[in-house]
Amino acid sequence: TSLALAFVLSGGSQIAMGDWPTEPASPLFVGPINNAFDERAGIRSGADGSIWFAWQEAYCQGDLLLQRVGIDAELLAPMGLTIQDDPTCGFHLEPAMAVIGESIVVSRTRSSLLDTPVQRYSQQGSALWTPAFSVDEVLVLETLAAMDNGDTLIISQGWDTIYVDRIDPQGEQVWAEQLSFPVPGGANFDVVRFVPDDVGGGYLFWEDPATYIRHMHAMRITSDGQTAWASTVPIVDVQLPQRGTSRHTHSEMVSDGHGGAIIVYTEGFEQGTSPAAMYMQRIMPDGALAFPMPGIHVSTDFDRQFHVDLERDPVSNDVLITWLNGFFDGVEVRAQRMTITGDRLWGDEGVEIRP
């Protein structure tokens, strides 16, 4: 199964370590994957130009594997490094990963922090936290986030509550107490992203399902482990005319470069070949939304718009958005450039990248 231009996970043979392949038919072998229809590998870039991979070896029971590919194609281990056993069957999720300098913090998404500690690994594969991070209660890992000063946020769920721990590079707690706050939608939710706010804290975004659609909420946390707002902030509602977010694709968030965050999502309620528009929203440091719900159209084409990728230009602060546009045989790759104030710079429908 292809992961990227020069990397694959497969059952095939490996090339010699230290050699970049020159033929597309013989890509670099990163490691094995068995009995899976969707690899869901996590891929992160390192500060030294390396690439980190983490993936569940099998759809039903196996191991969580870690691989690092150096700039000269050297591998951490020929078949990947086994870092956790995976007793689950049916959970085939992208692992939680956070790159800290030349090291990485990694664990299975939705694993129990009581039974499956979170560990930080060096570029040689050595465990750096002694002991690894764990808790004394049943909490489920949602995601990890790297902070600019080298700390790691470990974000977990316990029933209808989000928990956040801040861990320093040596594996010690930074905050005197674990941060926790309730979510309004009950226990069925997924943390989508953490976006730093440039002053040591940041924004947590999560989605919880309604009937065929999803709510989206946010909370800002401070550098000293407090919630910055009195209550969670809804990014999009599910009450008409707002249609929630789509259950068939993901949402994306990035910093706006001014202490807030940009959100791009596909609206819900789509059925069959009905249109599903994509919107941009911006949340400010005080929790206010820059645009009335549901936000600003990324494209006025109003076709089915899915699988967004989002980046911010650090010079202009414009956001660069790419997505799949259309349905089945008519799908094309399109792109849009928008200012953080909501102006579409590449025309009302964006530009076609690939038909």
mmCIF file of C-alpha atoms in Angstrom:
data_model
loop_
_atom_site.group_PDB
_atom_site.id
_atom_site.type_symbol
_atom_site.label_atom_id
_atom_site.label_comp_id
_atom_site.label_asym_id
_atom_site.label_seq_id
_atom_site.Cartn_x
_atom_site.Cartn_y
_atom_site.Cartn_z
ATOM 1 C CA THR A 1 0.000 0.000 0.000
ATOM 2 C CA SER A 2 1.571 3.282 -1.059
ATOM 3 C CA LEU A 3 2.283 5.836 1.693
ATOM 4 C CA ALA A 4 4.153 8.524 -0.186
ATOM 5 C CA LEU A 5 6.204 9.035 -3.328
ATOM 6 C CA ALA A 6 9.251 7.110 -2.132
ATOM 7 C CA PHE A 7 7.860 5.073 0.755
ATOM 8 C CA VAL A 8 5.672 1.983 1.004
ATOM 9 C CA LEU A 9 4.344 -0.370 3.617
ATOM 10 C CA SER A 10 4.132 -3.807 2.070
ATOM 11 C CA GLY A 11 5.089 -7.425 2.420
ATOM 12 C CA GLY A 12 7.817 -7.140 -0.178
ATOM 13 C CA SER A 13 11.588 -7.272 0.126
ATOM 14 C CA GLN A 14 13.718 -4.377 1.341
ATOM 15 C CA ILE A 15 16.486 -2.480 -0.400
ATOM 16 C CA ALA A 16 19.891 -1.946 1.156
ATOM 17 C CA MET A 17 19.900 0.531 4.018
ATOM 18 C CA GLY A 18 21.366 3.906 3.154
ATOM 19 C CA ASP A 19 20.357 3.763 -0.527
ATOM 20 C CA TRP A 20 17.607 5.956 -1.926
ATOM 21 C CA PRO A 21 15.742 4.142 -4.706
ATOM 22 C CA THR A 22 16.015 5.534 -8.206
ATOM 23 C CA GLU A 23 13.251 3.478 -9.839
ATOM 24 C CA PRO A 24 9.582 4.165 -9.037
ATOM 25 C CA ALA A 25 8.929 0.424 -9.254
ATOM 26 C CA SER A 26 11.348 -0.198 -6.346
ATOM 27 C CA PRO A 27 10.459 2.240 -3.554
ATOM 28 C CA LEU A 28 12.088 2.306 -0.143
ATOM 29 C CA PHE A 29 10.701 -0.446 2.100
ATOM 30 C CA VAL A 30 9.713 1.054 5.447
ATOM 31 C CA GLY A 31 8.098 -1.934 7.129
ATOM 32 C CA PRO A 32 5.405 -4.619 6.978
ATOM 33 C CA ILE A 33 1.665 -4.324 7.269
ATOM 34 C CA ASN A 34 -0.612 -7.347 7.383
ATOM 35 C CA ASN A 35 -4.301 -8.046 6.862
ATOM 36 C CA ALA A 36 -5.285 -4.405 6.534
ATOM 37 C CA PHE A 37 -7.419 -2.588 3.991
ATOM 38 C CA ASP A 38 -6.390 0.897 5.141
ATOM 39 C CA GLU A 39 -2.891 1.485 6.498
ATOM 40 C CA ARG A 40 -3.649 4.721 8.427
ATOM 41 C CA ALA A 41 0.036 5.361 8.971
ATOM 42 C CA GLY A 42 1.166 8.462 10.829
ATOM 43 C CA ILE A 43 3.882 10.476 9.052
ATOM 44 C CA ARG A 44 5.763 13.398 10.607
ATOM 45 C CA SER A 45 8.829 15.367 9.546
ATOM 46 C CA GLY A 46 11.760 15.738 11.944
ATOM 47 C CA ALA A 47 13.752 18.875 12.678
ATOM 48 C CA ASP A 48 16.816 17.346 10.986
ATOM 49 C CA GLY A 49 15.070 16.509 7.699
ATOM 50 C CA SER A 50 14.189 12.963 8.708
ATOM 51 C CA ILE A 51 10.756 11.362 8.394
ATOM 52 C CA TRP A 52 9.030 9.452 11.197
ATOM 53 C CA PHE A 53 6.441 6.739 10.495
ATOM 54 C CA ALA A 54 4.199 4.932 12.981
ATOM 55 C CA TRP A 55 1.508 2.387 12.136
ATOM 56 C CA GLN A 56 -0.502 -0.525 13.433
ATOM 57 C CA GLU A 57 0.911 -3.688 11.928
ATOM 58 C CA ALA A 58 -2.422 -5.464 11.506
ATOM 59 C CA TYR A 59 -6.123 -4.713 11.493
ATOM 60 C CA CYS A 60 -6.728 -7.334 14.167
ATOM 61 C CA GLN A 61 -4.028 -7.705 16.848
ATOM 62 C CA GLY A 62 -0.310 -7.158 16.238
ATOM 63 C CA ASP A 63 2.136 -4.415 17.143
ATOM 64 C CA LEU A 64 2.550 -0.676 16.886
ATOM 65 C CA LEU A 65 5.668 -0.092 14.779
ATOM 66 C CA LEU A 66 7.918 2.964 14.580
ATOM 67 C CA GLN A 67 10.294 3.831 11.763
ATOM 68 C CA ARG A 68 12.622 6.749 11.096
ATOM 69 C CA VAL A 69 14.055 7.459 7.653
ATOM 70 C CA GLY A 70 17.103 9.721 7.713
ATOM 71 C CA ILE A 71 18.027 12.198 5.042
ATOM 72 C CA ASP A 72 20.338 9.585 3.451
ATOM 73 C CA ALA A 73 17.625 6.890 3.575
ATOM 74 C CA GLU A 74 19.070 5.188 6.652
ATOM 75 C CA LEU A 75 16.435 3.328 8.675
ATOM 76 C CA LEU A 76 15.906 3.121 12.411
ATOM 77 C CA ALA A 77 15.317 -0.633 12.000
ATOM 78 C CA PRO A 78 14.990 -2.773 8.841
ATOM 79 C CA MET A 79 11.410 -3.863 9.668
ATOM 80 C CA GLY A 80 10.485 -0.981 11.957
ATOM 81 C CA LEU A 81 10.849 -0.856 15.733
ATOM 82 C CA THR A 82 8.153 -2.594 17.797
ATOM 83 C CA ILE A 83 7.151 -0.170 20.551
ATOM 84 C CA GLN A 84 3.761 -1.442 21.771
ATOM 85 C CA ASP A 85 1.639 -4.508 21.459
ATOM 86 C CA ASP A 86 -1.782 -3.955 19.901
ATOM 87 C CA PRO A 87 -4.439 -6.249 21.352
ATOM 88 C CA THR A 88 -7.326 -4.533 19.584
ATOM 89 C CA CYS A 89 -9.352 -5.836 16.686
ATOM 90 C CA GLY A 90 -11.167 -3.362 14.460
ATOM 91 C CA PHE A 91 -9.429 -0.193 15.689
ATOM 92 C CA HIS A 92 -7.107 0.746 12.840
ATOM 93 C CA LEU A 93 -6.358 4.391 13.566
ATOM 94 C CA GLU A 94 -3.466 6.705 12.814
ATOM 95 C CA PRO A 95 -1.178 6.669 15.880
ATOM 96 C CA ALA A 96 -0.834 9.753 18.043
ATOM 97 C CA MET A 97 2.536 11.396 17.309
ATOM 98 C CA ALA A 98 4.381 14.557 18.376
ATOM 99 C CA VAL A 99 7.879 15.395 17.114
ATOM 100 C CA ILE A 100 10.058 17.069 19.763
ATOM 101 C CA GLY A 101 13.331 18.227 18.165
ATOM 102 C CA GLU A 102 15.057 15.074 16.912
ATOM 103 C CA SER A 103 12.878 12.779 19.042
ATOM 104 C CA ILE A 104 9.260 11.665 18.905
ATOM 105 C CA VAL A 105 6.467 10.953 21.396
ATOM 106 C CA VAL A 106 4.127 8.250 20.113
ATOM 107 C CA SER A 107 1.380 5.867 21.215
ATOM 108 C CA ARG A 108 -1.732 4.142 19.912
ATOM 109 C CA THR A 109 -4.704 6.472 19.482
ATOM 110 C CA ARG A 110 -7.576 5.545 21.814
ATOM 111 C CA SER A 111 -5.368 3.320 23.936
ATOM 112 C CA SER A 112 -5.830 3.226 27.694
ATOM 113 C CA LEU A 113 -3.362 5.453 29.552
ATOM 114 C CA LEU A 114 -3.768 3.115 32.490
ATOM 115 C CA ASP A 115 -2.498 0.076 30.574
ATOM 116 C CA THR A 116 -0.495 1.594 27.690
ATOM 117 C CA PRO A 117 2.034 4.252 28.779
ATOM 118 C CA VAL A 118 3.108 7.018 26.367
ATOM 119 C CA GLN A 119 6.842 7.081 25.584
ATOM 120 C CA ARG A 120 9.326 9.443 23.940
ATOM 121 C CA TYR A 121 11.965 7.921 21.633
ATOM 122 C CA SER A 122 15.330 9.186 20.437
ATOM 123 C CA GLN A 123 16.374 9.041 16.786
ATOM 124 C CA GLN A 124 18.213 5.812 17.673
ATOM 125 C CA GLY A 125 15.017 4.279 19.082
ATOM 126 C CA SER A 126 15.931 4.540 22.771
ATOM 127 C CA ALA A 127 13.185 5.241 25.316
ATOM 128 C CA LEU A 128 13.798 8.677 26.896
ATOM 129 C CA TRP A 129 11.150 8.873 29.622
ATOM 130 C CA THR A 130 11.761 6.839 32.775
ATOM 131 C CA PRO A 131 9.108 5.957 33.595
ATOM 132 C CA ALA A 132 6.862 6.417 30.578
ATOM 133 C CA PHE A 133 3.749 8.563 31.077
ATOM 134 C CA SER A 134 0.702 6.805 32.503
ATOM 135 C CA VAL A 135 -2.242 7.599 34.768
ATOM 136 C CA ASP A 136 -3.960 5.808 37.653
ATOM 137 C CA GLU A 137 -7.445 5.894 36.132
ATOM 138 C CA VAL A 138 -9.123 4.747 32.957
ATOM 139 C CA LEU A 139 -8.468 7.528 30.429
ATOM 140 C CA VAL A 140 -8.318 7.064 26.662
ATOM 141 C CA LEU A 141 -5.591 8.806 24.633
ATOM 142 C CA GLU A 142 -7.039 11.205 22.054
ATOM 143 C CA THR A 143 -3.992 12.992 20.636
ATOM 144 C CA LEU A 144 -0.526 14.421 21.332
ATOM 145 C CA ALA A 145 0.766 17.921 20.614
ATOM 146 C CA ALA A 146 4.303 19.353 20.540
ATOM 147 C CA MET A 147 4.887 22.727 22.170
ATOM 148 C CA ASP A 148 7.518 25.211 21.004
ATOM 149 C CA ASN A 149 9.585 24.883 24.200
ATOM 150 C CA GLY A 150 9.901 21.091 23.880
ATOM 151 C CA ASP A 151 6.983 20.151 26.154
ATOM 152 C CA THR A 152 4.353 17.621 25.059
ATOM 153 C CA LEU A 153 0.604 17.870 25.598
ATOM 154 C CA ILE A 154 -1.067 14.527 26.244
ATOM 155 C CA ILE A 155 -4.791 14.925 25.586
ATOM 156 C CA SER A 156 -7.154 12.213 26.766
ATOM 157 C CA GLN A 157 -10.809 11.462 27.365
ATOM 158 C CA GLY A 158 -12.650 10.099 30.368
ATOM 159 C CA TRP A 159 -16.379 9.734 29.699
ATOM 160 C CA ASP A 160 -17.672 13.298 29.064
ATOM 161 C CA THR A 161 -14.467 15.083 30.117
ATOM 162 C CA ILE A 162 -11.287 16.141 28.305
ATOM 163 C CA TYR A 163 -8.037 15.828 30.271
ATOM 164 C CA VAL A 164 -4.742 17.545 29.402
ATOM 165 C CA ASP A 165 -1.292 16.843 30.858
ATOM 166 C CA ARG A 166 1.777 18.923 30.008
ATOM 167 C CA ILE A 167 5.017 16.920 30.129
ATOM 168 C CA ASP A 168 8.514 18.414 29.904
ATOM 169 C CA PRO A 169 11.355 16.893 27.804
ATOM 170 C CA GLN A 170 12.495 14.776 30.778
ATOM 171 C CA GLY A 171 9.031 13.248 31.197
ATOM 172 C CA GLU A 172 7.988 15.263 34.257
ATOM 173 C CA GLN A 173 4.664 17.013 34.839
ATOM 174 C CA VAL A 174 4.814 20.767 34.182
ATOM 175 C CA TRP A 175 1.493 21.715 35.776
ATOM 176 C CA ALA A 176 0.755 21.187 39.442
ATOM 177 C CA GLU A 177 -2.570 19.597 38.512
ATOM 178 C CA GLN A 178 -3.968 17.852 35.459
ATOM 179 C CA LEU A 179 -6.317 20.123 33.487
ATOM 180 C CA SER A 180 -9.836 18.818 32.921
ATOM 181 C CA PHE A 181 -13.104 20.262 31.652
ATOM 182 C CA PRO A 182 -16.480 18.760 30.625
ATOM 183 C CA VAL A 183 -17.731 18.697 27.056
ATOM 184 C CA PRO A 184 -21.387 19.461 26.271
ATOM 185 C CA GLY A 185 -22.106 16.523 23.966
ATOM 186 C CA GLY A 186 -21.512 13.582 26.304
ATOM 187 C CA ALA A 187 -18.979 10.778 26.031
ATOM 188 C CA ASN A 188 -19.054 10.208 22.267
ATOM 189 C CA PHE A 189 -16.560 12.677 20.786
ATOM 190 C CA ASP A 190 -13.183 12.877 19.044
ATOM 191 C CA VAL A 191 -10.490 15.491 19.599
ATOM 192 C CA VAL A 192 -9.552 16.736 16.132
ATOM 193 C CA ARG A 193 -6.612 19.063 16.683
ATOM 194 C CA PHE A 194 -4.620 21.230 19.074
ATOM 195 C CA VAL A 195 -3.455 24.585 17.640
ATOM 196 C CA PRO A 196 -0.849 26.661 19.583
ATOM 197 C CA ASP A 197 -1.777 30.271 20.373
ATOM 198 C CA ASP A 198 1.811 31.654 20.303
ATOM 199 C CA VAL A 199 1.830 32.485 24.034
ATOM 200 C CA GLY A 200 2.368 28.988 25.420
ATOM 201 C CA GLY A 201 -1.230 27.751 25.294
ATOM 202 C CA GLY A 202 -3.581 26.936 22.470
ATOM 203 C CA TYR A 203 -6.932 25.758 21.167
ATOM 204 C CA LEU A 204 -8.477 22.313 21.418
ATOM 205 C CA PHE A 205 -11.068 21.331 18.817
ATOM 206 C CA TRP A 206 -13.335 18.305 18.978
ATOM 207 C CA GLU A 207 -16.372 16.924 17.166
ATOM 208 C CA ASP A 208 -19.251 14.903 18.562
ATOM 209 C CA PRO A 209 -21.864 13.157 16.433
ATOM 210 C CA ALA A 210 -25.524 13.927 16.021
ATOM 211 C CA THR A 211 -27.762 12.121 13.505
ATOM 212 C CA TYR A 212 -25.668 11.843 10.299
ATOM 213 C CA ILE A 213 -23.735 15.021 11.183
ATOM 214 C CA ARG A 214 -21.369 16.315 13.853
ATOM 215 C CA HIS A 215 -21.095 19.260 16.218
ATOM 216 C CA MET A 216 -17.756 21.063 16.554
ATOM 217 C CA HIS A 217 -16.587 22.847 19.695
ATOM 218 C CA ALA A 218 -13.415 24.523 20.942
ATOM 219 C CA MET A 219 -11.740 25.442 24.211
ATOM 220 C CA ARG A 220 -8.634 27.576 24.716
ATOM 221 C CA ILE A 221 -6.170 26.500 27.391
ATOM 222 C CA THR A 222 -3.467 28.685 28.927
ATOM 223 C CA SER A 223 0.237 28.042 29.391
ATOM 224 C CA ASP A 224 -0.266 27.422 33.127
ATOM 225 C CA GLY A 225 -2.940 24.752 32.665
ATOM 226 C CA GLN A 226 -6.210 26.682 32.965
ATOM 227 C CA THR A 227 -9.202 27.077 30.667
ATOM 228 C CA ALA A 228 -9.241 30.583 29.172
ATOM 229 C CA TRP A 229 -13.018 30.733 28.602
ATOM 230 C CA ALA A 230 -15.958 30.209 30.942
ATOM 231 C CA SER A 231 -17.463 27.577 28.636
ATOM 232 C CA THR A 232 -16.749 25.729 25.413
ATOM 233 C CA VAL A 233 -17.398 27.577 22.146
ATOM 234 C CA PRO A 234 -19.465 26.024 19.325
ATOM 235 C CA ILE A 235 -17.731 26.455 15.954
ATOM 236 C CA VAL A 236 -20.730 25.248 13.961
ATOM 237 C CA ASP A 237 -24.180 24.244 15.158
ATOM 238 C CA VAL A 238 -26.473 21.475 13.957
ATOM 239 C CA GLN A 239 -29.651 23.546 14.152
ATOM 240 C CA LEU A 240 -30.859 24.725 10.753
ATOM 241 C CA PRO A 241 -29.749 26.709 8.861
ATOM 242 C CA GLN A 242 -26.413 25.471 10.270
ATOM 243 C CA ARG A 243 -25.729 21.907 9.182
ATOM 244 C CA GLY A 244 -22.909 20.761 11.399
ATOM 245 C CA THR A 245 -19.789 19.116 9.996
ATOM 246 C CA SER A 246 -19.633 16.130 7.663
ATOM 247 C CA ARG A 247 -19.255 12.621 9.103
ATOM 248 C CA HIS A 248 -17.620 11.481 5.849
ATOM 249 C CA THR A 249 -14.476 13.601 5.913
ATOM 250 C CA HIS A 250 -12.167 15.424 8.319
ATOM 251 C CA SER A 251 -11.831 19.057 9.403
ATOM 252 C CA GLU A 252 -8.541 20.977 9.634
ATOM 253 C CA MET A 253 -7.215 23.808 11.800
ATOM 254 C CA VAL A 254 -4.097 26.027 11.785
ATOM 255 C CA SER A 255 -2.886 29.107 13.626
ATOM 256 C CA ASP A 256 -3.985 32.430 12.124
ATOM 257 C CA GLY A 257 -0.630 34.042 13.017
ATOM 258 C CA HIS A 258 -2.341 36.529 15.340
ATOM 259 C CA GLY A 259 -3.079 34.398 18.389
ATOM 260 C CA GLY A 260 -6.258 32.836 16.990
ATOM 261 C CA ALA A 261 -6.997 29.843 14.791
ATOM 262 C CA ILE A 262 -8.445 29.075 11.347
ATOM 263 C CA ILE A 263 -10.887 26.193 10.851
ATOM 264 C CA VAL A 264 -11.906 24.660 7.502
ATOM 265 C CA TYR A 265 -14.653 22.026 7.401
ATOM 266 C CA THR A 266 -17.228 20.406 5.100
ATOM 267 C CA GLU A 267 -20.848 20.899 6.092
ATOM 268 C CA GLY A 268 -23.033 17.942 7.018
ATOM 269 C CA PHE A 269 -26.475 16.729 5.926
ATOM 270 C CA GLU A 270 -25.086 15.485 2.606
ATOM 271 C CA GLN A 271 -26.979 12.582 1.038
ATOM 272 C CA GLY A 272 -26.299 10.796 -2.232
ATOM 273 C CA THR A 273 -25.097 13.338 -4.778
ATOM 274 C CA SER A 274 -26.279 16.424 -2.889
ATOM 275 C CA PRO A 275 -23.808 19.324 -2.603
ATOM 276 C CA ALA A 276 -21.615 19.583 0.495
ATOM 277 C CA ALA A 277 -19.940 22.971 0.702
ATOM 278 C CA MET A 278 -16.682 23.763 2.503
ATOM 279 C CA TYR A 279 -16.395 26.696 4.910
ATOM 280 C CA MET A 280 -13.652 28.685 6.615
ATOM 281 C CA GLN A 281 -14.108 30.013 10.150
ATOM 282 C CA ARG A 282 -11.757 31.929 12.452
ATOM 283 C CA ILE A 283 -11.797 31.923 16.230
ATOM 284 C CA MET A 284 -10.291 34.824 18.138
ATOM 285 C CA PRO A 285 -8.324 34.700 21.429
ATOM 286 C CA ASP A 286 -11.413 35.774 23.407
ATOM 287 C CA GLY A 287 -13.508 32.960 21.914
ATOM 288 C CA ALA A 288 -15.435 35.144 19.462
ATOM 289 C CA LEU A 289 -16.021 33.886 15.921
ATOM 290 C CA ALA A 290 -14.819 36.231 13.189
ATOM 291 C CA PHE A 291 -17.658 35.288 10.809
ATOM 292 C CA PRO A 292 -21.315 34.479 11.396
ATOM 293 C CA MET A 293 -22.035 30.750 11.349
ATOM 294 C CA PRO A 294 -21.476 28.722 9.274
ATOM 295 C CA GLY A 295 -18.464 30.776 8.067
ATOM 296 C CA ILE A 296 -17.141 31.875 4.650
ATOM 297 C CA HIS A 297 -17.447 29.673 1.557
ATOM 298 C CA VAL A 298 -14.062 28.415 0.368
ATOM 299 C CA SER A 299 -15.614 27.995 -3.099
ATOM 300 C CA THR A 300 -18.974 29.171 -4.406
ATOM 301 C CA ASP A 301 -19.142 26.152 -6.724
ATOM 302 C CA PHE A 302 -21.198 24.381 -3.977
ATOM 303 C CA ASP A 303 -20.181 20.967 -5.251
ATOM 304 C CA ARG A 304 -19.171 18.082 -2.994
ATOM 305 C CA GLN A 305 -15.990 19.323 -1.319
ATOM 306 C CA PHE A 306 -14.050 16.805 0.775
ATOM 307 C CA HIS A 307 -10.629 15.848 2.212
ATOM 308 C CA VAL A 308 -9.250 19.304 2.925
ATOM 309 C CA ASP A 309 -5.552 20.060 3.440
ATOM 310 C CA LEU A 310 -4.735 23.366 5.110
ATOM 311 C CA GLU A 311 -1.516 25.378 5.467
ATOM 312 C CA ARG A 312 -0.749 28.974 6.427
ATOM 313 C CA ASP A 313 1.741 31.176 4.569
ATOM 314 C CA PRO A 314 3.946 32.485 7.421
ATOM 315 C CA VAL A 315 4.796 35.652 5.466
ATOM 316 C CA SER A 316 1.333 36.866 4.446
ATOM 317 C CA ASN A 317 -0.722 34.781 6.933
ATOM 318 C CA ASP A 318 -2.932 33.757 4.009
ATOM 319 C CA VAL A 319 -4.280 30.217 4.265
ATOM 320 C CA LEU A 320 -3.710 27.740 1.422
ATOM 321 C CA ILE A 321 -6.532 25.220 1.042
ATOM 322 C CA THR A 322 -6.662 22.155 -1.211
ATOM 323 C CA TRP A 323 -9.529 19.671 -1.467
ATOM 324 C CA LEU A 324 -11.235 17.044 -3.609
ATOM 325 C CA ASN A 325 -14.080 18.627 -5.570
ATOM 326 C CA GLY A 326 -16.934 16.737 -7.204
ATOM 327 C CA PHE A 327 -18.377 13.229 -7.085
ATOM 328 C CA PHE A 328 -17.059 9.863 -8.312
ATOM 329 C CA ASP A 329 -15.820 10.180 -11.924
ATOM 330 C CA GLY A 330 -16.036 13.984 -11.784
ATOM 331 C CA VAL A 331 -13.619 14.454 -8.852
ATOM 332 C CA GLU A 332 -10.850 17.006 -9.333
ATOM 333 C CA VAL A 333 -8.222 18.532 -7.055
ATOM 334 C CA ARG A 334 -8.837 22.229 -6.431
ATOM 335 C CA ALA A 335 -7.061 24.907 -4.401
ATOM 336 C CA GLN A 336 -7.901 28.274 -2.882
ATOM 337 C CA ARG A 337 -5.915 31.039 -1.204
ATOM 338 C CA MET A 338 -7.798 33.056 1.406
ATOM 339 C CA THR A 339 -6.912 35.914 3.688
ATOM 340 C CA ILE A 340 -7.590 35.428 7.388
ATOM 341 C CA THR A 341 -10.298 38.088 6.979
ATOM 342 C CA GLY A 342 -12.191 35.799 4.582
ATOM 343 C CA ASP A 343 -11.317 37.103 1.109
ATOM 344 C CA ARG A 344 -11.005 34.500 -1.689
ATOM 345 C CA LEU A 345 -7.857 35.411 -3.633
ATOM 346 C CA TRP A 346 -7.957 32.733 -6.367
ATOM 347 C CA GLY A 347 -11.426 33.426 -7.673
ATOM 348 C CA ASP A 348 -14.770 32.417 -6.237
ATOM 349 C CA GLU A 349 -14.285 28.758 -7.189
ATOM 350 C CA GLY A 350 -10.541 28.433 -6.572
ATOM 351 C CA VAL A 351 -8.230 26.942 -9.205
ATOM 352 C CA GLU A 352 -8.065 23.464 -10.653
ATOM 353 C CA ILE A 353 -4.885 21.605 -9.763
ATOM 354 C CA ARG A 354 -5.656 18.283 -11.411
ATOM 355 C CA PRO A 355 -8.763 17.243 -13.355
#
